[in-house]
């Protein structure tokens, strides 16, 4: 039987990879990417290399494999340079910034985001890439604690959302804007933007994203002191969505934290404590993922006058985060 030529074998692998990403099997796509990327040689068409790297980078992001995403984003920057495509350069910079931010490397994330904005200044006013650049820059600014600098950009992002044809992508951008508005105490705008996101995001297209949005929106509403029926409905949507998917440790932690906060703010602090105790008793994942939960746990214990127990929870936080930070959450 004749052997398949190497070039043809690569093309078959590329087709398989793209099909896997389209099927939203992101873990499998990452595995295929790890096998395929080293097979791309200097003779490989840069356009093909870009296609592979872009697909794998997106899959790694969806799979929360940020180290892998970061390494592939570096390859994307090289391919964009070979193709001499300023638009692809900006795409690669945005992905690299996102990966660095997700890894907690905030200074390089912010530098890459600023670079992306500088390189997109001369893009046409109707370029949808402007939306992605503003989203990435706002996220990096927020995670760096520069809330007011981020808020100064909100109208620029808002004014170009009409450039996105995909309503689901529009919803993600409104989610970002809503989170930002809540963080700078612009409550009416936060609610407005999140209401728009709830209409535009499609659970059929991405159930995990839908679950995360509703959980995050509930959390921000609660932190703003909103205990109305809309907040409770938002949490119920998150709970229903998470029941339909295989949620990871961070998502399960976030949901339990929000459930506990709602219980406590509804006048049932002991129920809120029990939710935390039951969750941590059965938890077998990374201890680092529990930092936001322990921060809230300490806050709740302090409010009940149990300072000694609260101090123990803060010791846990300090053990995992020498420079502990809260859960900001600015969307995707």
mmCIF file of C-alpha atoms in Angstrom:
data_model
loop_
_atom_site.group_PDB
_atom_site.id
_atom_site.type_symbol
_atom_site.label_atom_id
_atom_site.label_comp_id
_atom_site.label_asym_id
_atom_site.label_seq_id
_atom_site.Cartn_x
_atom_site.Cartn_y
_atom_site.Cartn_z
ATOM 1 C CA UNK A 1 0.000 0.000 0.000
ATOM 2 C CA UNK A 2 1.395 3.389 -1.001
ATOM 3 C CA UNK A 3 2.298 5.738 1.812
ATOM 4 C CA UNK A 4 0.487 9.062 2.039
ATOM 5 C CA UNK A 5 2.878 11.904 1.142
ATOM 6 C CA UNK A 6 3.806 14.058 4.156
ATOM 7 C CA UNK A 7 2.143 17.153 2.702
ATOM 8 C CA UNK A 8 -1.098 15.257 2.086
ATOM 9 C CA UNK A 9 -0.937 13.800 5.593
ATOM 10 C CA UNK A 10 -0.626 17.282 7.051
ATOM 11 C CA UNK A 11 -3.609 18.497 5.025
ATOM 12 C CA UNK A 12 -5.695 15.582 6.281
ATOM 13 C CA UNK A 13 -4.697 16.412 9.841
ATOM 14 C CA UNK A 14 -5.576 20.065 9.291
ATOM 15 C CA UNK A 15 -9.043 19.102 8.059
ATOM 16 C CA UNK A 16 -9.535 16.828 11.048
ATOM 17 C CA UNK A 17 -8.421 19.558 13.434
ATOM 18 C CA UNK A 18 -10.765 22.167 11.972
ATOM 19 C CA UNK A 19 -13.667 19.705 12.081
ATOM 20 C CA UNK A 20 -12.919 18.963 15.740
ATOM 21 C CA UNK A 21 -12.865 22.658 16.634
ATOM 22 C CA UNK A 22 -16.107 23.214 14.736
ATOM 23 C CA UNK A 23 -17.637 20.362 16.744
ATOM 24 C CA UNK A 24 -16.525 22.228 19.916
ATOM 25 C CA UNK A 25 -14.496 19.272 21.188
ATOM 26 C CA UNK A 26 -11.800 21.580 22.473
ATOM 27 C CA UNK A 27 -9.821 19.075 24.533
ATOM 28 C CA UNK A 28 -9.525 16.810 21.493
ATOM 29 C CA UNK A 29 -8.598 19.795 19.336
ATOM 30 C CA UNK A 30 -5.768 20.669 21.725
ATOM 31 C CA UNK A 31 -4.496 17.098 21.574
ATOM 32 C CA UNK A 32 -4.584 17.174 17.771
ATOM 33 C CA UNK A 33 -2.861 20.554 17.808
ATOM 34 C CA UNK A 34 -0.003 19.276 19.944
ATOM 35 C CA UNK A 35 0.505 16.492 17.430
ATOM 36 C CA UNK A 36 0.114 18.652 14.321
ATOM 37 C CA UNK A 37 1.978 21.864 15.157
ATOM 38 C CA UNK A 38 5.469 20.276 15.253
ATOM 39 C CA UNK A 39 4.799 18.821 11.793
ATOM 40 C CA UNK A 40 4.447 22.266 10.250
ATOM 41 C CA UNK A 41 7.772 22.884 8.547
ATOM 42 C CA UNK A 42 9.381 25.985 7.083
ATOM 43 C CA UNK A 43 8.023 24.804 3.733
ATOM 44 C CA UNK A 44 4.456 24.866 5.032
ATOM 45 C CA UNK A 45 2.365 27.595 3.472
ATOM 46 C CA UNK A 46 2.171 30.421 6.068
ATOM 47 C CA UNK A 47 -1.557 30.691 5.416
ATOM 48 C CA UNK A 48 -2.034 27.037 6.364
ATOM 49 C CA UNK A 49 0.176 27.489 9.415
ATOM 50 C CA UNK A 50 -1.904 30.486 10.489
ATOM 51 C CA UNK A 51 -5.149 28.541 10.031
ATOM 52 C CA UNK A 52 -3.879 25.722 12.246
ATOM 53 C CA UNK A 53 -2.381 27.974 14.895
ATOM 54 C CA UNK A 54 -5.451 30.191 15.084
ATOM 55 C CA UNK A 55 -7.773 27.192 15.500
ATOM 56 C CA UNK A 56 -5.568 25.583 18.147
ATOM 57 C CA UNK A 57 -5.131 28.874 20.028
ATOM 58 C CA UNK A 58 -8.902 29.358 20.186
ATOM 59 C CA UNK A 59 -9.428 25.743 21.297
ATOM 60 C CA UNK A 60 -6.819 26.106 24.048
ATOM 61 C CA UNK A 61 -8.631 29.228 25.283
ATOM 62 C CA UNK A 62 -11.954 27.394 25.385
ATOM 63 C CA UNK A 63 -10.303 24.471 27.180
ATOM 64 C CA UNK A 64 -8.733 26.834 29.773
ATOM 65 C CA UNK A 65 -5.279 25.591 28.729
ATOM 66 C CA UNK A 66 -3.641 28.997 28.958
ATOM 67 C CA UNK A 67 -0.003 27.875 28.872
ATOM 68 C CA UNK A 68 -0.647 26.128 25.571
ATOM 69 C CA UNK A 69 -2.662 29.067 24.290
ATOM 70 C CA UNK A 70 0.215 31.399 25.100
ATOM 71 C CA UNK A 71 2.795 29.288 23.267
ATOM 72 C CA UNK A 72 0.586 29.027 20.176
ATOM 73 C CA UNK A 73 -0.119 32.775 20.238
ATOM 74 C CA UNK A 74 3.636 33.323 19.923
ATOM 75 C CA UNK A 75 3.595 31.159 16.792
ATOM 76 C CA UNK A 76 0.662 33.193 15.480
ATOM 77 C CA UNK A 77 2.691 36.380 15.762
ATOM 78 C CA UNK A 78 5.442 34.789 13.656
ATOM 79 C CA UNK A 79 2.981 33.615 10.984
ATOM 80 C CA UNK A 80 1.342 37.050 10.831
ATOM 81 C CA UNK A 81 4.761 38.601 10.212
ATOM 82 C CA UNK A 82 5.485 36.113 7.405
ATOM 83 C CA UNK A 83 2.143 36.908 5.801
ATOM 84 C CA UNK A 84 2.744 40.672 6.215
ATOM 85 C CA UNK A 85 -0.851 41.079 7.384
ATOM 86 C CA UNK A 86 -1.371 43.911 9.911
ATOM 87 C CA UNK A 87 -4.880 42.625 10.675
ATOM 88 C CA UNK A 88 -3.576 39.174 11.563
ATOM 89 C CA UNK A 89 -0.844 40.781 13.648
ATOM 90 C CA UNK A 90 -3.528 42.494 15.719
ATOM 91 C CA UNK A 91 -5.484 39.247 16.071
ATOM 92 C CA UNK A 92 -2.349 37.505 17.317
ATOM 93 C CA UNK A 93 -1.563 40.323 19.755
ATOM 94 C CA UNK A 94 -5.096 40.117 21.161
ATOM 95 C CA UNK A 95 -4.836 36.368 21.669
ATOM 96 C CA UNK A 96 -1.391 36.712 23.254
ATOM 97 C CA UNK A 97 -2.683 39.403 25.614
ATOM 98 C CA UNK A 98 -5.646 37.247 26.596
ATOM 99 C CA UNK A 99 -3.401 34.265 27.291
ATOM 100 C CA UNK A 100 -1.054 36.338 29.440
ATOM 101 C CA UNK A 101 -4.000 37.813 31.348
ATOM 102 C CA UNK A 102 -5.458 34.371 32.000
ATOM 103 C CA UNK A 103 -2.033 33.279 33.286
ATOM 104 C CA UNK A 104 -2.000 36.218 35.693
ATOM 105 C CA UNK A 105 0.819 37.958 33.827
ATOM 106 C CA UNK A 106 -0.853 41.352 33.871
ATOM 107 C CA UNK A 107 1.993 43.658 32.818
ATOM 108 C CA UNK A 108 2.767 41.807 29.565
ATOM 109 C CA UNK A 109 -0.978 41.354 28.957
ATOM 110 C CA UNK A 110 -1.491 45.099 29.192
ATOM 111 C CA UNK A 111 1.553 45.856 27.029
ATOM 112 C CA UNK A 112 0.334 43.484 24.299
ATOM 113 C CA UNK A 113 -3.152 44.987 24.437
ATOM 114 C CA UNK A 114 -1.776 48.518 24.075
ATOM 115 C CA UNK A 115 0.364 47.344 21.160
ATOM 116 C CA UNK A 116 -2.710 45.860 19.490
ATOM 117 C CA UNK A 117 -4.522 49.177 19.832
ATOM 118 C CA UNK A 118 -1.583 51.137 18.431
ATOM 119 C CA UNK A 119 -1.339 48.831 15.416
ATOM 120 C CA UNK A 120 -5.070 49.083 14.731
ATOM 121 C CA UNK A 121 -5.262 52.886 14.794
ATOM 122 C CA UNK A 122 -5.161 53.154 10.999
ATOM 123 C CA UNK A 123 -7.707 50.401 10.402
ATOM 124 C CA UNK A 124 -10.948 51.462 8.679
ATOM 125 C CA UNK A 125 -13.593 52.814 11.046
ATOM 126 C CA UNK A 126 -15.846 49.887 10.089
ATOM 127 C CA UNK A 127 -13.275 47.194 10.950
ATOM 128 C CA UNK A 128 -14.784 44.638 13.376
ATOM 129 C CA UNK A 129 -11.268 44.126 14.750
ATOM 130 C CA UNK A 130 -11.694 47.377 16.670
ATOM 131 C CA UNK A 131 -14.250 45.606 18.852
ATOM 132 C CA UNK A 132 -11.833 42.819 19.749
ATOM 133 C CA UNK A 133 -9.028 45.281 20.484
ATOM 134 C CA UNK A 134 -11.193 47.329 22.856
ATOM 135 C CA UNK A 135 -12.457 44.183 24.577
ATOM 136 C CA UNK A 136 -8.952 42.874 25.155
ATOM 137 C CA UNK A 137 -7.595 46.236 26.309
ATOM 138 C CA UNK A 138 -10.507 46.802 28.705
ATOM 139 C CA UNK A 139 -10.056 43.319 30.165
ATOM 140 C CA UNK A 140 -6.331 43.871 30.698
ATOM 141 C CA UNK A 141 -6.935 47.264 32.316
ATOM 142 C CA UNK A 142 -9.583 45.876 34.661
ATOM 143 C CA UNK A 143 -7.491 42.904 35.741
ATOM 144 C CA UNK A 144 -4.643 45.355 36.388
ATOM 145 C CA UNK A 145 -6.902 47.431 38.621
ATOM 146 C CA UNK A 146 -7.125 50.386 36.235
ATOM 147 C CA UNK A 147 -10.912 50.618 36.357
ATOM 148 C CA UNK A 148 -11.225 54.271 35.410
ATOM 149 C CA UNK A 149 -8.854 53.908 32.449
ATOM 150 C CA UNK A 150 -10.972 50.993 31.293
ATOM 151 C CA UNK A 151 -14.179 52.969 31.765
ATOM 152 C CA UNK A 152 -12.782 55.761 29.595
ATOM 153 C CA UNK A 153 -12.888 53.270 26.704
ATOM 154 C CA UNK A 154 -16.416 51.982 27.250
ATOM 155 C CA UNK A 155 -18.120 54.359 24.846
ATOM 156 C CA UNK A 156 -15.583 53.520 22.113
ATOM 157 C CA UNK A 157 -16.483 49.845 22.429
ATOM 158 C CA UNK A 158 -20.212 50.542 22.712
ATOM 159 C CA UNK A 159 -20.198 52.710 19.595
ATOM 160 C CA UNK A 160 -18.639 50.040 17.371
ATOM 161 C CA UNK A 161 -20.639 46.972 18.420
ATOM 162 C CA UNK A 162 -22.872 47.384 15.370
ATOM 163 C CA UNK A 163 -19.870 46.244 13.323
ATOM 164 C CA UNK A 164 -20.281 42.675 14.621
ATOM 165 C CA UNK A 165 -22.600 40.629 12.453
ATOM 166 C CA UNK A 166 -22.741 37.699 14.895
ATOM 167 C CA UNK A 167 -25.253 38.525 17.636
ATOM 168 C CA UNK A 168 -23.643 36.008 19.997
ATOM 169 C CA UNK A 169 -20.354 37.874 19.697
ATOM 170 C CA UNK A 170 -22.220 41.118 20.311
ATOM 171 C CA UNK A 171 -23.580 39.568 23.484
ATOM 172 C CA UNK A 172 -20.075 38.769 24.701
ATOM 173 C CA UNK A 173 -19.073 42.396 24.185
ATOM 174 C CA UNK A 174 -22.127 43.653 26.105
ATOM 175 C CA UNK A 175 -21.183 41.244 28.886
ATOM 176 C CA UNK A 176 -17.747 42.870 29.050
ATOM 177 C CA UNK A 177 -19.293 46.350 29.151
ATOM 178 C CA UNK A 178 -21.761 45.331 31.842
ATOM 179 C CA UNK A 179 -19.055 43.889 34.076
ATOM 180 C CA UNK A 180 -17.049 47.077 33.683
ATOM 181 C CA UNK A 181 -20.034 49.287 34.508
ATOM 182 C CA UNK A 182 -20.690 47.328 37.709
ATOM 183 C CA UNK A 183 -17.040 47.648 38.717
ATOM 184 C CA UNK A 184 -17.130 51.452 38.445
ATOM 185 C CA UNK A 185 -20.489 51.715 40.244
ATOM 186 C CA UNK A 186 -22.484 52.565 37.130
ATOM 187 C CA UNK A 187 -25.333 50.294 38.185
ATOM 188 C CA UNK A 188 -28.035 51.354 35.655
ATOM 189 C CA UNK A 189 -25.598 50.908 32.770
ATOM 190 C CA UNK A 190 -24.380 47.610 34.186
ATOM 191 C CA UNK A 191 -27.931 46.289 34.242
ATOM 192 C CA UNK A 192 -28.622 47.686 30.769
ATOM 193 C CA UNK A 193 -25.557 46.060 29.240
ATOM 194 C CA UNK A 194 -26.166 42.717 30.953
ATOM 195 C CA UNK A 195 -29.802 42.746 29.831
ATOM 196 C CA UNK A 196 -28.566 43.225 26.266
ATOM 197 C CA UNK A 197 -26.093 40.381 26.707
ATOM 198 C CA UNK A 198 -28.816 38.078 28.046
ATOM 199 C CA UNK A 199 -30.881 38.688 24.904
ATOM 200 C CA UNK A 200 -27.990 38.265 22.450
ATOM 201 C CA UNK A 201 -26.011 35.377 23.950
ATOM 202 C CA UNK A 202 -27.121 32.009 22.657
ATOM 203 C CA UNK A 203 -27.213 29.035 25.051
ATOM 204 C CA UNK A 204 -27.678 26.794 22.023
ATOM 205 C CA UNK A 205 -24.392 28.043 20.593
ATOM 206 C CA UNK A 206 -22.364 27.936 23.814
ATOM 207 C CA UNK A 207 -24.041 26.544 26.920
ATOM 208 C CA UNK A 208 -20.903 26.926 29.039
ATOM 209 C CA UNK A 209 -20.618 30.612 28.174
ATOM 210 C CA UNK A 210 -24.328 31.077 28.923
ATOM 211 C CA UNK A 211 -23.870 29.450 32.320
ATOM 212 C CA UNK A 212 -20.815 31.560 33.107
ATOM 213 C CA UNK A 213 -22.544 34.769 32.067
ATOM 214 C CA UNK A 214 -25.580 34.184 34.247
ATOM 215 C CA UNK A 215 -23.438 33.196 37.219
ATOM 216 C CA UNK A 216 -21.189 36.245 36.801
ATOM 217 C CA UNK A 217 -24.160 38.568 36.314
ATOM 218 C CA UNK A 218 -25.773 37.210 39.481
ATOM 219 C CA UNK A 219 -22.547 37.738 41.412
ATOM 220 C CA UNK A 220 -22.209 41.350 40.308
ATOM 221 C CA UNK A 221 -25.878 42.054 41.027
ATOM 222 C CA UNK A 222 -25.471 40.663 44.537
ATOM 223 C CA UNK A 223 -22.313 42.668 45.166
ATOM 224 C CA UNK A 224 -24.312 45.732 44.137
ATOM 225 C CA UNK A 225 -26.978 44.857 46.718
ATOM 226 C CA UNK A 226 -29.650 43.690 44.268
ATOM 227 C CA UNK A 227 -31.755 40.890 45.762
ATOM 228 C CA UNK A 228 -34.714 41.183 43.414
ATOM 229 C CA UNK A 229 -36.484 38.492 41.403
ATOM 230 C CA UNK A 230 -34.348 39.260 38.341
ATOM 231 C CA UNK A 231 -31.206 38.380 40.297
ATOM 232 C CA UNK A 232 -32.735 35.106 41.512
ATOM 233 C CA UNK A 233 -33.885 34.244 37.991
ATOM 234 C CA UNK A 234 -30.368 34.908 36.748
ATOM 235 C CA UNK A 235 -28.922 32.444 39.255
ATOM 236 C CA UNK A 236 -31.554 29.833 38.384
ATOM 237 C CA UNK A 237 -30.553 30.086 34.722
ATOM 238 C CA UNK A 238 -26.924 29.544 35.707
ATOM 239 C CA UNK A 239 -27.793 26.539 37.884
ATOM 240 C CA UNK A 240 -29.889 24.955 35.126
ATOM 241 C CA UNK A 241 -27.166 25.500 32.528
ATOM 242 C CA UNK A 242 -24.417 24.073 34.734
ATOM 243 C CA UNK A 243 -26.525 20.955 35.296
ATOM 244 C CA UNK A 244 -26.407 20.307 31.549
ATOM 245 C CA UNK A 245 -22.627 20.494 31.126
ATOM 246 C CA UNK A 246 -19.490 19.050 32.660
ATOM 247 C CA UNK A 247 -18.301 22.104 34.571
ATOM 248 C CA UNK A 248 -14.685 22.469 35.667
ATOM 249 C CA UNK A 249 -13.388 23.279 39.130
ATOM 250 C CA UNK A 250 -13.380 27.055 38.659
ATOM 251 C CA UNK A 251 -16.952 27.091 37.394
ATOM 252 C CA UNK A 252 -18.230 24.846 40.173
ATOM 253 C CA UNK A 253 -16.438 26.988 42.745
ATOM 254 C CA UNK A 254 -17.875 30.182 41.286
ATOM 255 C CA UNK A 255 -21.406 28.826 41.297
ATOM 256 C CA UNK A 256 -21.185 27.693 44.916
ATOM 257 C CA UNK A 257 -19.712 31.038 45.986
ATOM 258 C CA UNK A 258 -22.605 32.895 44.364
ATOM 259 C CA UNK A 259 -25.178 30.527 45.871
ATOM 260 C CA UNK A 260 -23.637 31.125 49.284
ATOM 261 C CA UNK A 261 -23.647 34.892 48.811
ATOM 262 C CA UNK A 262 -27.306 34.878 47.815
ATOM 263 C CA UNK A 263 -28.224 32.787 50.868
ATOM 264 C CA UNK A 264 -26.305 35.082 53.226
ATOM 265 C CA UNK A 265 -27.660 38.298 51.766
ATOM 266 C CA UNK A 266 -31.179 36.846 51.919
ATOM 267 C CA UNK A 267 -30.873 36.562 55.692
ATOM 268 C CA UNK A 268 -29.626 32.967 55.873
ATOM 269 C CA UNK A 269 -25.895 33.279 56.657
ATOM 270 C CA UNK A 270 -25.703 29.827 58.266
ATOM 271 C CA UNK A 271 -27.064 28.289 55.081
ATOM 272 C CA UNK A 272 -24.434 30.245 53.174
ATOM 273 C CA UNK A 273 -21.703 28.843 55.412
ATOM 274 C CA UNK A 274 -22.961 25.289 55.008
ATOM 275 C CA UNK A 275 -22.844 25.596 51.226
ATOM 276 C CA UNK A 276 -19.151 26.488 51.508
ATOM 277 C CA UNK A 277 -18.382 23.751 54.018
ATOM 278 C CA UNK A 278 -20.102 21.053 51.955
ATOM 279 C CA UNK A 279 -18.353 22.121 48.777
ATOM 280 C CA UNK A 280 -14.830 22.193 50.240
ATOM 281 C CA UNK A 281 -15.374 18.866 52.032
ATOM 282 C CA UNK A 282 -15.817 17.103 48.671
ATOM 283 C CA UNK A 283 -13.427 19.235 46.609
ATOM 284 C CA UNK A 284 -10.444 17.450 45.082
ATOM 285 C CA UNK A 285 -9.121 20.040 42.641
ATOM 286 C CA UNK A 286 -6.397 22.669 42.818
ATOM 287 C CA UNK A 287 -6.353 24.624 46.056
ATOM 288 C CA UNK A 288 -5.536 27.802 44.160
ATOM 289 C CA UNK A 289 -8.966 27.717 42.519
ATOM 290 C CA UNK A 290 -10.622 28.114 45.917
ATOM 291 C CA UNK A 291 -9.071 31.495 46.723
ATOM 292 C CA UNK A 292 -12.156 33.609 45.808
ATOM 293 C CA UNK A 293 -14.384 31.223 47.763
ATOM 294 C CA UNK A 294 -12.177 31.472 50.872
ATOM 295 C CA UNK A 295 -12.086 35.250 50.572
ATOM 296 C CA UNK A 296 -15.883 35.352 50.658
ATOM 297 C CA UNK A 297 -15.912 32.753 53.449
ATOM 298 C CA UNK A 298 -13.696 34.972 55.597
ATOM 299 C CA UNK A 299 -15.868 37.993 54.827
ATOM 300 C CA UNK A 300 -19.022 36.115 55.827
ATOM 301 C CA UNK A 301 -17.473 34.816 59.071
ATOM 302 C CA UNK A 302 -16.289 38.307 59.968
ATOM 303 C CA UNK A 303 -19.790 39.688 59.458
ATOM 304 C CA UNK A 304 -20.997 37.098 61.971
ATOM 305 C CA UNK A 305 -18.361 38.088 64.537
ATOM 306 C CA UNK A 306 -16.290 34.907 64.103
ATOM 307 C CA UNK A 307 -12.950 36.625 63.579
ATOM 308 C CA UNK A 308 -10.781 33.668 64.640
ATOM 309 C CA UNK A 309 -12.335 31.394 62.028
ATOM 310 C CA UNK A 310 -12.182 34.182 59.452
ATOM 311 C CA UNK A 311 -8.455 34.555 60.110
ATOM 312 C CA UNK A 312 -7.943 30.871 59.336
ATOM 313 C CA UNK A 313 -9.689 31.261 55.997
ATOM 314 C CA UNK A 314 -7.496 34.249 55.176
ATOM 315 C CA UNK A 315 -4.432 32.167 56.020
ATOM 316 C CA UNK A 316 -5.540 29.788 53.291
ATOM 317 C CA UNK A 317 -5.833 32.704 50.857
ATOM 318 C CA UNK A 318 -2.364 33.977 51.777
ATOM 319 C CA UNK A 319 -0.860 30.527 51.313
ATOM 320 C CA UNK A 320 -1.977 30.391 47.696
ATOM 321 C CA UNK A 321 -1.690 34.073 46.805
ATOM 322 C CA UNK A 322 1.137 36.028 48.443
ATOM 323 C CA UNK A 323 -0.396 39.102 46.799
ATOM 324 C CA UNK A 324 -4.001 37.947 47.003
ATOM 325 C CA UNK A 325 -6.474 39.429 44.575
ATOM 326 C CA UNK A 326 -10.219 39.167 44.290
ATOM 327 C CA UNK A 327 -12.260 37.702 41.499
ATOM 328 C CA UNK A 328 -12.634 40.521 38.994
ATOM 329 C CA UNK A 329 -14.258 38.809 36.045
ATOM 330 C CA UNK A 330 -14.511 40.894 32.893
ATOM 331 C CA UNK A 331 -15.925 38.375 30.486
ATOM 332 C CA UNK A 332 -14.204 36.409 27.733
#
